[in-house]
Structure formats: structure tokens, C-alpha cells
Tab-separated table of C-alpha atoms in Angstrom:
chain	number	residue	atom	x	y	z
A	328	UNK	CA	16.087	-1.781	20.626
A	329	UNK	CA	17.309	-2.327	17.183
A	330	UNK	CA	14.826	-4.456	15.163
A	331	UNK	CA	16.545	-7.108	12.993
A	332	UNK	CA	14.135	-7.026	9.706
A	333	UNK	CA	16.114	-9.781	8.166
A	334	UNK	CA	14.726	-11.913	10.623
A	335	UNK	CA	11.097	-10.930	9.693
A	336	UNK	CA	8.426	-13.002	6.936
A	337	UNK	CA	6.937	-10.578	4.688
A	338	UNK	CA	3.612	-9.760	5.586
A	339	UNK	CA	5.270	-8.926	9.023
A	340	UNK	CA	7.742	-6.292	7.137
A	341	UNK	CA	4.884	-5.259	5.001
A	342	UNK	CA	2.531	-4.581	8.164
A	343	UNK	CA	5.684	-2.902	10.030
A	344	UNK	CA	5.936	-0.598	6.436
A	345	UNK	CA	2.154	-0.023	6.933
A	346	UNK	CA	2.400	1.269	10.053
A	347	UNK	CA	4.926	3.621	9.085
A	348	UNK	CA	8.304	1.700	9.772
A	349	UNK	CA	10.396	2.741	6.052
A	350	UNK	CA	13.464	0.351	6.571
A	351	UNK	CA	10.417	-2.544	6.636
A	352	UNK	CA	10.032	-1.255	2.781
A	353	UNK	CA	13.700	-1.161	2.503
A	354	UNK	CA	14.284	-4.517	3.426
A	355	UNK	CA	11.253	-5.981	1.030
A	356	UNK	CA	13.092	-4.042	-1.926
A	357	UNK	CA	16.715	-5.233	-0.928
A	358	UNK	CA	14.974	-8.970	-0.691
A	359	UNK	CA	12.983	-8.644	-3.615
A	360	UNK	CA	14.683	-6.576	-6.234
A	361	UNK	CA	16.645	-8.573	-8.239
A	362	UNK	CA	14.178	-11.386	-8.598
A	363	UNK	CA	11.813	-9.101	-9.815
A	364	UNK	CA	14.035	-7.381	-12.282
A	365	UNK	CA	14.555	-10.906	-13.491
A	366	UNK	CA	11.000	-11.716	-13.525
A	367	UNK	CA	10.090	-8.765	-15.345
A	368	UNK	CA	13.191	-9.200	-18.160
A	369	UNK	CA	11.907	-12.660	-18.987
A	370	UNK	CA	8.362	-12.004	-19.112
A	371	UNK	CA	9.269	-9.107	-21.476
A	372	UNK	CA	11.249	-11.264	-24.091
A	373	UNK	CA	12.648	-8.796	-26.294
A	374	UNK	CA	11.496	-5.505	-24.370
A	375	UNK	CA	13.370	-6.759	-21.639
A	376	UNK	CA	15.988	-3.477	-21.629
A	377	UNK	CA	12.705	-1.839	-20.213
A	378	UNK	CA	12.660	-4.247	-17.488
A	379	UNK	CA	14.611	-1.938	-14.608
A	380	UNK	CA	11.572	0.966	-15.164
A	381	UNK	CA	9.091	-1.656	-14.763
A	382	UNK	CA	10.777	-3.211	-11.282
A	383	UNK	CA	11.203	0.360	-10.483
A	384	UNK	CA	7.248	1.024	-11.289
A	385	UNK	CA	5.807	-2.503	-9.487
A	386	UNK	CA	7.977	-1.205	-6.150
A	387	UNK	CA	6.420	2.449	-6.264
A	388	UNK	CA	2.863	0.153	-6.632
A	389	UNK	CA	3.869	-1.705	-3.499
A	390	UNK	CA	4.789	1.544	-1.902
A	391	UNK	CA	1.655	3.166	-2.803
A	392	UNK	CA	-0.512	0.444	-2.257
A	393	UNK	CA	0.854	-1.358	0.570
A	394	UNK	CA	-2.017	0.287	3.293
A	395	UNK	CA	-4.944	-1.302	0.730
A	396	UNK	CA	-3.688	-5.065	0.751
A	397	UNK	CA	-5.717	-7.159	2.558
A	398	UNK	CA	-3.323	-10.140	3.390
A	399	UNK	CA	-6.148	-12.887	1.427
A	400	UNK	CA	-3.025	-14.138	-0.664
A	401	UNK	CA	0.963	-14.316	0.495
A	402	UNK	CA	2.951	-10.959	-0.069
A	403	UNK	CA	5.084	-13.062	-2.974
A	404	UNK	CA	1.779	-13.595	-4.837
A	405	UNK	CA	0.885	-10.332	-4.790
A	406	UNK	CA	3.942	-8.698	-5.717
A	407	UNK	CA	4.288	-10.872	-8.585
A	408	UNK	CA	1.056	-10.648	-10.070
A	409	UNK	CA	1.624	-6.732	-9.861
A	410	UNK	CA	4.338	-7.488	-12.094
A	411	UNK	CA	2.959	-9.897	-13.951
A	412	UNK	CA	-0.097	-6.756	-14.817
A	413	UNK	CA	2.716	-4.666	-15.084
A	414	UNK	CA	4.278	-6.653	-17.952
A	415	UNK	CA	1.019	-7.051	-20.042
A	416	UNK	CA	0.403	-3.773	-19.845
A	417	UNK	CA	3.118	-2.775	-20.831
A	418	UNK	CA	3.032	-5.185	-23.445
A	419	UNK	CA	-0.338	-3.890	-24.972
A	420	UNK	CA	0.733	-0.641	-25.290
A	421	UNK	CA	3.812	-1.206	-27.011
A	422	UNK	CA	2.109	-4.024	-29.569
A	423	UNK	CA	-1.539	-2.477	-29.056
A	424	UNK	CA	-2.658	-6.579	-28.892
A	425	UNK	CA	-3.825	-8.150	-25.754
A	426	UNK	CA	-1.141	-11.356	-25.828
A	427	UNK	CA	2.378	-11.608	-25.269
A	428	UNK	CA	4.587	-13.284	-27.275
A	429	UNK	CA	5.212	-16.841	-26.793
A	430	UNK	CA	8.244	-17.572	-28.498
A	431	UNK	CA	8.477	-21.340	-27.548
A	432	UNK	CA	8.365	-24.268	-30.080
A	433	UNK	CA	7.478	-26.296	-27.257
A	434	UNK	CA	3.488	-26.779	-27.117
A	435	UNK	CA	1.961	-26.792	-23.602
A	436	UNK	CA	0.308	-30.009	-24.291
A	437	UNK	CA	3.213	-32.016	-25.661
A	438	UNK	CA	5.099	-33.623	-22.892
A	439	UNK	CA	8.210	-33.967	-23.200
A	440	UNK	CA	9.989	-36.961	-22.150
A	441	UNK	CA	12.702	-36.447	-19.121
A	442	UNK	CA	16.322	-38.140	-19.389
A	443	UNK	CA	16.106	-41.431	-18.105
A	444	UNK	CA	20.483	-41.894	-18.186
A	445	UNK	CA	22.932	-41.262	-14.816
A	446	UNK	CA	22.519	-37.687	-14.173
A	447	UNK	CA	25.319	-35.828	-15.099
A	448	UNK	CA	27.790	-35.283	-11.819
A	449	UNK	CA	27.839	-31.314	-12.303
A	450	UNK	CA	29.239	-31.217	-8.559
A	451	UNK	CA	32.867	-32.452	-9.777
A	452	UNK	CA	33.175	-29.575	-11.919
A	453	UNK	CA	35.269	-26.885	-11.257
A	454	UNK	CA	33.111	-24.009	-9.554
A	455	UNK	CA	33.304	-21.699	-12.761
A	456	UNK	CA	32.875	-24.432	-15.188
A	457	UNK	CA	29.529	-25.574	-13.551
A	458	UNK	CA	28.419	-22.346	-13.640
A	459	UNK	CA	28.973	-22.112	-17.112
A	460	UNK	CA	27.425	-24.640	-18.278
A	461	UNK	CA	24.053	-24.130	-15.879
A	462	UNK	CA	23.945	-20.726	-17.314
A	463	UNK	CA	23.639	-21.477	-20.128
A	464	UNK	CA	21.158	-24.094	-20.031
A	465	UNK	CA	18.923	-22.324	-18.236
A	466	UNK	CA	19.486	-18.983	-21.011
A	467	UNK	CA	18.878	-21.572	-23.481
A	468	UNK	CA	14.830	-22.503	-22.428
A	469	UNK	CA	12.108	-20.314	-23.633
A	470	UNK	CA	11.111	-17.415	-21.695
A	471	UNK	CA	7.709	-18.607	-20.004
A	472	UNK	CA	9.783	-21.810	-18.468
A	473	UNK	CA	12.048	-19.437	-17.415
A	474	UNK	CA	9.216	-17.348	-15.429
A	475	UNK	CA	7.343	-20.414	-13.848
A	476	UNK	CA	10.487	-21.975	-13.014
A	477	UNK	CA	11.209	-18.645	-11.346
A	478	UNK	CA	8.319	-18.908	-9.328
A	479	UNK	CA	8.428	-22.186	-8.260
A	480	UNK	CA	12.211	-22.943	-7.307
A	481	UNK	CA	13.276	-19.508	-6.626
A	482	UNK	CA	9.795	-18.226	-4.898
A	483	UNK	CA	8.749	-21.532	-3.626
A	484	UNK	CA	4.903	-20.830	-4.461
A	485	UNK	CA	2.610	-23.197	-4.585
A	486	UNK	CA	0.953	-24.722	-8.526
A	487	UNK	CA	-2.112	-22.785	-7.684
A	488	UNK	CA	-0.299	-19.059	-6.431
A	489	UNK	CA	1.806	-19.351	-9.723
A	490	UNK	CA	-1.614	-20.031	-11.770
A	491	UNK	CA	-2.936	-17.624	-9.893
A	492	UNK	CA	-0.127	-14.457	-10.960
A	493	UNK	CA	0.235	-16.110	-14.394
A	494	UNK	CA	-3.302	-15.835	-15.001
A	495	UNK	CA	-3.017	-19.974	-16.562
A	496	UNK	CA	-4.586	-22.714	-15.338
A	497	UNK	CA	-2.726	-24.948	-12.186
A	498	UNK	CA	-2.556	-27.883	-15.054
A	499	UNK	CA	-0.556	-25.521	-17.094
A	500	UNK	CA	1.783	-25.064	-14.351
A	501	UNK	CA	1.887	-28.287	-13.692
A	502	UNK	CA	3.299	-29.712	-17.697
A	503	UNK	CA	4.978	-26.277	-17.605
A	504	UNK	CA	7.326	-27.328	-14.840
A	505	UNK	CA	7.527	-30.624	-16.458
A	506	UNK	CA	8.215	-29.447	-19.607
A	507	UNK	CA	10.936	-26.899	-18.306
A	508	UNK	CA	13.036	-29.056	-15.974
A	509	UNK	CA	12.735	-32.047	-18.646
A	510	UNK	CA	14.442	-29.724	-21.434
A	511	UNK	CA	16.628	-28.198	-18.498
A	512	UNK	CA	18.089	-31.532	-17.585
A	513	UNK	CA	18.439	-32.196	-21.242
A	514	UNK	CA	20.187	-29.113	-22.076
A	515	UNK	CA	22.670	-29.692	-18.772
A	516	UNK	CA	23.614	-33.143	-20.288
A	517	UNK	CA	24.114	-32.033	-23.491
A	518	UNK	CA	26.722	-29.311	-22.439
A	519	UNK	CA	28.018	-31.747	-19.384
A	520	UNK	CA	28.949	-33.885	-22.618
A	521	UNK	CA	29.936	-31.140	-25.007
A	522	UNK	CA	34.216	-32.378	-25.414
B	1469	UNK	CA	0.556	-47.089	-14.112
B	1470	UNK	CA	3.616	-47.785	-16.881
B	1471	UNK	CA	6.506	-45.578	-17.101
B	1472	UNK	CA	5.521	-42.964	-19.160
B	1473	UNK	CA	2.795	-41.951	-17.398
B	1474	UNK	CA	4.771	-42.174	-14.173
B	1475	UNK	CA	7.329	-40.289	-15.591
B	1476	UNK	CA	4.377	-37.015	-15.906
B	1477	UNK	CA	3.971	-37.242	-12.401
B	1478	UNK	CA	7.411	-36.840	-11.375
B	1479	UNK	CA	7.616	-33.509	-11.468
B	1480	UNK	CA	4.772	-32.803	-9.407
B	1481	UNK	CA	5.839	-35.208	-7.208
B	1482	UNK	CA	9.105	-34.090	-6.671
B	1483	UNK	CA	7.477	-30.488	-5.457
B	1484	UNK	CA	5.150	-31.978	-3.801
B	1485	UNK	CA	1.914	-31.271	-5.462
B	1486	UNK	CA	0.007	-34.324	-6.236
B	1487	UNK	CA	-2.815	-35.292	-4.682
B	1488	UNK	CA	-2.728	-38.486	-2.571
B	1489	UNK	CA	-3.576	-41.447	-4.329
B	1490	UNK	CA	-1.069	-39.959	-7.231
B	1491	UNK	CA	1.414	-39.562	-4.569
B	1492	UNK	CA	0.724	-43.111	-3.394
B	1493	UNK	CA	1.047	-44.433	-6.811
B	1494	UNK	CA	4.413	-43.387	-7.452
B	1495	UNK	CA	5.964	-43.642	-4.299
B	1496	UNK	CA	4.721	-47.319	-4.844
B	1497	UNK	CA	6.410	-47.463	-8.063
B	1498	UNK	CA	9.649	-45.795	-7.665
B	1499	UNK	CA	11.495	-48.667	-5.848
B	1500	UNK	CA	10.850	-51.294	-8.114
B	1501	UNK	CA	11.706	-49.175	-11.425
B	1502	UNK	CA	15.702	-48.020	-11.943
B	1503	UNK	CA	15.011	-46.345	-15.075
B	1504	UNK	CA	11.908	-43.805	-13.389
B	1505	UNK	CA	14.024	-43.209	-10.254
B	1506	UNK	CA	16.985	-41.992	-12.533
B	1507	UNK	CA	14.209	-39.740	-14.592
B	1508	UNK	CA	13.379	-37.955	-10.589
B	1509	UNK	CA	17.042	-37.733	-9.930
B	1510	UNK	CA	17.792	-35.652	-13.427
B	1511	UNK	CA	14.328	-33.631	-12.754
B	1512	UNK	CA	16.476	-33.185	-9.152
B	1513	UNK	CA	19.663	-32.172	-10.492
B	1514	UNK	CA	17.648	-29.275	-13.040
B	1515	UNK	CA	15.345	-28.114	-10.163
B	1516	UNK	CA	18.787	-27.629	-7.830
B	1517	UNK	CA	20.622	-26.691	-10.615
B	1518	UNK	CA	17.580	-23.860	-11.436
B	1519	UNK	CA	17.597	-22.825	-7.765
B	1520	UNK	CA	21.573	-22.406	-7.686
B	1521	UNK	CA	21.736	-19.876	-10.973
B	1522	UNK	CA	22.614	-16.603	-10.492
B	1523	UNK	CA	21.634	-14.850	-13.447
B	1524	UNK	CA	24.259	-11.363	-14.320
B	1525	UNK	CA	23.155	-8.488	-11.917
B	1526	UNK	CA	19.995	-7.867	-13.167
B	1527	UNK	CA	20.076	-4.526	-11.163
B	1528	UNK	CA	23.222	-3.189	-11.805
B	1529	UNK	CA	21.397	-0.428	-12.871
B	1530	UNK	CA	19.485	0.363	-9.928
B	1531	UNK	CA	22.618	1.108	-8.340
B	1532	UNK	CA	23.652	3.011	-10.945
B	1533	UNK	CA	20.627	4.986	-11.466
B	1534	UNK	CA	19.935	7.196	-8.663
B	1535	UNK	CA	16.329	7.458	-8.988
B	1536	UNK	CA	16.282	3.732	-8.438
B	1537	UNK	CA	17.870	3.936	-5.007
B	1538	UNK	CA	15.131	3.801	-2.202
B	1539	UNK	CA	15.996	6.750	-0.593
B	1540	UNK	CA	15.742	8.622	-3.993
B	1541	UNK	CA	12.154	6.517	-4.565
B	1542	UNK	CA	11.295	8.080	-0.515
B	1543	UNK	CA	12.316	11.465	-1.284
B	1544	UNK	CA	10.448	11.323	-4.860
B	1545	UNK	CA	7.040	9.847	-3.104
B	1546	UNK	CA	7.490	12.239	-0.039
B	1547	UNK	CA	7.725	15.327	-2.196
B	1548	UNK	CA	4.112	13.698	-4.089
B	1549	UNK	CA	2.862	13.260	-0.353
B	1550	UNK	CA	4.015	17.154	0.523
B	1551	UNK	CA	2.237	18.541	-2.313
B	1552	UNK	CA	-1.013	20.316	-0.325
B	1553	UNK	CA	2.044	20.742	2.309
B	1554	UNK	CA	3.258	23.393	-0.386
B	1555	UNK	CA	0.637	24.507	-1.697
B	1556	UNK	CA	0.450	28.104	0.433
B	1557	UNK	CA	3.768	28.495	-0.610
B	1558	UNK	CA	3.559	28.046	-4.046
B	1559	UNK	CA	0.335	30.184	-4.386
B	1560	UNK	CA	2.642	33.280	-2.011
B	1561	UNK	CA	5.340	32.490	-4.571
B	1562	UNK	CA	2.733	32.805	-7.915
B	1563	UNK	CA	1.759	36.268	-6.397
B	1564	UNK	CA	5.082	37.077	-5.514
B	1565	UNK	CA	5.621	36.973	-9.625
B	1566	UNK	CA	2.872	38.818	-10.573
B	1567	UNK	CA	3.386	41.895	-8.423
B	1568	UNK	CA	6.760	41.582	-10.226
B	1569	UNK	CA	5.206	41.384	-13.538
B	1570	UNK	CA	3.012	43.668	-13.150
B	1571	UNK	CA	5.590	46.745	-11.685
B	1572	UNK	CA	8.058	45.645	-14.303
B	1573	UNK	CA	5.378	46.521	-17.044
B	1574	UNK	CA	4.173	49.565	-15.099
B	1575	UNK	CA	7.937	50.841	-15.345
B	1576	UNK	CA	8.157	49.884	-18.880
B	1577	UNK	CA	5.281	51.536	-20.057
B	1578	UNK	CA	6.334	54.636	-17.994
B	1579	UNK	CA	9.756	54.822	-19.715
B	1580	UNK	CA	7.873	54.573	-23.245
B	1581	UNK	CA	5.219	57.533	-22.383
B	1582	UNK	CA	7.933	59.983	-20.759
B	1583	UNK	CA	8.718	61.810	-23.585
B	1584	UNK	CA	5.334	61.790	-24.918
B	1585	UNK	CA	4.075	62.982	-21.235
B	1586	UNK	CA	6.437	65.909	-21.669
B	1587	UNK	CA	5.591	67.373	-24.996
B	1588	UNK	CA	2.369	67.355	-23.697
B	1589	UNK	CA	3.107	69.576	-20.238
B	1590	UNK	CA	5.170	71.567	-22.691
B	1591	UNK	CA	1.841	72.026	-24.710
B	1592	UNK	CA	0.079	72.863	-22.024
B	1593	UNK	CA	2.140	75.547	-20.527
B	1594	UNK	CA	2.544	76.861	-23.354
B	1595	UNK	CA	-1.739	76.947	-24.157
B	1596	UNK	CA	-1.731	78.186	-20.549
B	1597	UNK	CA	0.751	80.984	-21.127
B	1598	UNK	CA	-1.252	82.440	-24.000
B	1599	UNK	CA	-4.776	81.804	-22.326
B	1600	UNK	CA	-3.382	83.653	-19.488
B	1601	UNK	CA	-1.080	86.362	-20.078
B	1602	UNK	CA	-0.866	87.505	-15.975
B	1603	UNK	CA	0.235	84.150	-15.364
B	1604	UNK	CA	3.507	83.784	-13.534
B	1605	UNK	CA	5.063	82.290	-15.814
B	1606	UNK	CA	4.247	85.121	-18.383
B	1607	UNK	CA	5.169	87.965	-15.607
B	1608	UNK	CA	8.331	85.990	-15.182
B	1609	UNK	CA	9.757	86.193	-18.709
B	1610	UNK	CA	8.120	89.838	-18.779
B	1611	UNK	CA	10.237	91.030	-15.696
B	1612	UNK	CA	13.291	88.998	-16.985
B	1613	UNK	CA	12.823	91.174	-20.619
B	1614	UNK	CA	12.861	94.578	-18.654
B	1615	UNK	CA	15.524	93.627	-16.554
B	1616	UNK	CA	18.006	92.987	-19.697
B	1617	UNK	CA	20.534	95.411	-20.582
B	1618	UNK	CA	19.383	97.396	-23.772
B	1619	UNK	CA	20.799	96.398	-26.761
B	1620	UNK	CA	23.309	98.472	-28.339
B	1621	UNK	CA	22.665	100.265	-31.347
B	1622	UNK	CA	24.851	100.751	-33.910
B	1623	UNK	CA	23.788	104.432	-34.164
């Protein structure tokens, strides 16, 4: 019988990869791949042309390592912090410091105040016109918005997982996401309005 | 609670994260204030608007590189995996080169020492032949010398 993987959560294909089933790994790098590389190029700011070896180098860790996970956090965590290591490692040895970069003029303790207007009615646009203008808003917000808003509305993890891979604390996440979707809907209007 | 401080909530609210009296507190509030209920629906619109991108293929080049292709990543860990696998073989193959090696050098330095080998058996018969007169080689060149025709003389 031919196993549908699509169908499968993640620590099911992981467990099926563990137990020697290779398409289960296939189907957790087809899933997984591009959000990763995206991950990894925002996290690396300006390094980011390294950002395919990395993804390449956190999937050989999940190959690797895959038998010594112990299922305590969801797959998604783990991968991510494995990237997020990744990144800061990667980081150190090219700037020999122990930070990365934060290249945002936004302060994590300012909070920044969310547009209180009509929202904008992107949905009338024309499809390539809305995409235009979404793309770049969202290019347009610093890097570690970028990342957490990754985690949270394209991962769906929870304040404390994302603290958790980010290494911040959950109230960091939590003005983080503020901060990001309040300068997100600000930069939407301001293009929705551009003439 | 006044607006602003609502308004710090709203994100958390919107994903669900705050705890319950929070939660309380600005469900309670949202129906009587226009102004904070327009603030969740642009926080709305950037979270769906977030979810929706699709940044450039990020991966283009995984495609395009084939050591980023899975199968290449299989056959690249398999061939780690089948090291010990190989090792017989590559130790057979190591020897295999040194007998190699070593007979290519042993031919080599026979080539060089030929001619040098043979001066020396030349010197040696020759020692020999004068050591040893009866010798066959001397009896040889005698019986060859008695056997020529005599030379003629001019007289």
C-alpha cells in the first residue's frame, strides 16, 4: 500500500524517517525547505547569499540527528532552533563577536502605535498589484520582525516555542509581533495610498 | 483599561496568547470602542497579508545545485555511512599500489645498474681468465689461435 506522507504531522514523518522510511525525510525537506532558506536569509542580514549552505547544513543536522531527538518540543521548534544555532554560529565566525547585528531603529521597548484608520481594501487590487505592494512592505521591516513574524504566521508556533528558538524572552515576542505587524500595516497603507 | 493600553494587547489577542483576565478585558472593550476595533482589523489585514507573501524562490538554487537535491544529500551521507563498508577495499587497493611502486623502482634501479653489472662480469672473466689459464674459456681462445690459418709472410 502506498503511504500518502502528505497526509502525515511531522513527528509522524520524522519517526517513519527514524525507522528507516527515506521519502519520510523527503517529504520534511520538500515541506520545509523554502521556509528555512528564508529563515536563515533574514536572520543572516547581509550574509544572507550564504543562506542556501546553511539550509543545506541544518537538513544534513536533521538527517544526522533525527534518531537522537526525543520528541520534548514540536519538530518545527526544533528544526528552527537548529537554524537559529546555525546562524549564530555562523555569525561568530565570520565577525569573531558573540551578537548578531540588529539593524533596526526600532527599540524593543518602544511600542509603536498601530493604525487606527479603515484598513486599506488590498483585496480590490488587481492580483499583481497587491502583491506588489505586500512585498514590499514586508522587504521594507527590519530583519528580526521579519524572522518572528516568520515564526508566528507562517509556522504557527506558540510566544513561548518562538522565545524558545530565538533564545529572547516570550515578552519580547510578544512587543516584537506588535511592533512588526503595527509598522507592517503602516507600511501597507502607505503604499495602498502611494498615487 | 484606555485605548492605548488596549491597543498593546491586540496583538496578542488577535493570536491568541493572553492570559484570561487580559483576554476578558478586551473582548469587553472591543464593542464599545470603533477606533480599537479598526486598530485589530489593520493588525488583521498585516498578519493575513504576512501569511499570504511569497517571498522570490528562496531555493532556486537548490534546484540548481545538485548537491542540494536530496537524493544527492542520500548518496553523499550513504557514501559517509559506507566508509568501514570500504575500508578492506581501500586497504587491498593501498597494497595493490605499493607492490606497484615498489616493482616499478626495482625495474628502474635494474635498468640504471645494467651496464655497471656488466663491466663488472667483464672484470671478472677477465681476473678469472688470468688466475686460471686451463680455464675454458682460456683453452677456447687457445684452440681457436691454433686452428687459424697461418699468416702469410711476405718472404
Amino acid at each position: 500500500m502506498r503511504i500518502d506522507y502528505t497526509a502525515l504531522s511531522d513527528e509522524e514523518l520524522l519517526k517513519r524517517f527514524i525507522s528507516g522510511e527515506k521519502p519520510a525525510f523527503e517529504r520534511l525537506l520538500e515541506k520545509y525547505r523554502e521556509r528555512v532558506s528564508q529563515f536563515i536569509r533574514w536572520r543572516l542580514c547581509e550574509l544572507d547569499c550564504h543562506a542556501e549552505d546553511l539550509a543545506q547544513e541544518v537538513f544534513m543536522d536533521v538527517y544526522l540527528k533525527a534518531a537522537g531527538f526525543r520528541f520534548e518540543s514540536s519538530f518545527r521548534t526544533w528544526l528552527y532552533s537548529v537554524c537559529a544555532n546555525k546562524c549564530l554560529n555562523f555569525r561568530r565566525s565570520h565577525f569573531n563577536n558573540a551578537g548578531r547585528a540588529e539593524t533596526s531603529a526600532v527599540e524593543e521597548e518602544e511600542m509603536l502605535a498601530i493604525p487606527d484608520g479603515e484598513p486599506c481594501q488590498l483585496e480590490a487590487l488587481e492580483e499583481a498589484e497587491r502583491r506588489e505592494i505586500v512585498g514590499a512592505a514586508v522587504e521594507a521591516l527590519p530583519a528580526h520582525f521579519k524572522e518572528t513574524l516568520l515564526l508566528r504566521d507562517w509556522e504557527n508556533l506558540s510566544y513561548n516555542e518562538i522565545a524558545q528558538v530565538l533564545d529572547i524572552p516570550a515578552g519580547t515576542v510578544r512587543s516584537r509581533l506588535h511592533n512588526a505587524r503595527a509598522l507592517l500595516a503602516l507600511e501597507l497603507r502607505r503604499r495602498y495610498e502611494l498615487p | 483599561m484606555n485605548c492605548r493600553e488596549i491597543s498593546l494587547f491586540l496583538s496578542a489577542y488577535l493570536d491568541g496568547e493572553l492570559a484570561g483576565r487580559e483576554q476578558a478585558v478586551v473582548a469587553a472593550h472591543l464593542p464599545a470602542c470603533a477606533a480599537c476595533r479598526r486598530r485589530l482589523e489593520n493588525l488583521k489585514l498585516a498578519q493575513s497579508a504576512f501569511a499570504a507573501y511569497e517571498p522570490a524562490p528562496a531555493s532556486a538554487g537548490f534546484e540548481r545545485k545538485p548537491r542540494s537535491t536530496s537524493s544527492h544529500m542520500e548518496r553523499l551521507l550513504s557514501f559517509w555511512r559506507k566508509i568501514p563498508e570500504k575500508r578492506a577495499l581501500a586497504l587491498g587497493l593501498a597494497g595493490l599500489l605499493l607492490v606497484l611502486q615498489m616493482s616499478i623502482n626495482f625495474n628502474r634501479e635494474m635498468k640504471q645498474s645494467q651496464p655497471e653489472r656488466q663491466n663488472r662480469n667483464a672484470a671478472m672473466v677477465q681476473d678469472d681468465a688470468i688466475r686460471r689459464p686451463e680455464s675454458g674459456y682460456f683453452r677456447f681462445s687457445a684452440a681457436r689461435d691454433e686452428m687459424a690459418p697461418p699468416e702469410e709472410s711476405d718472404f
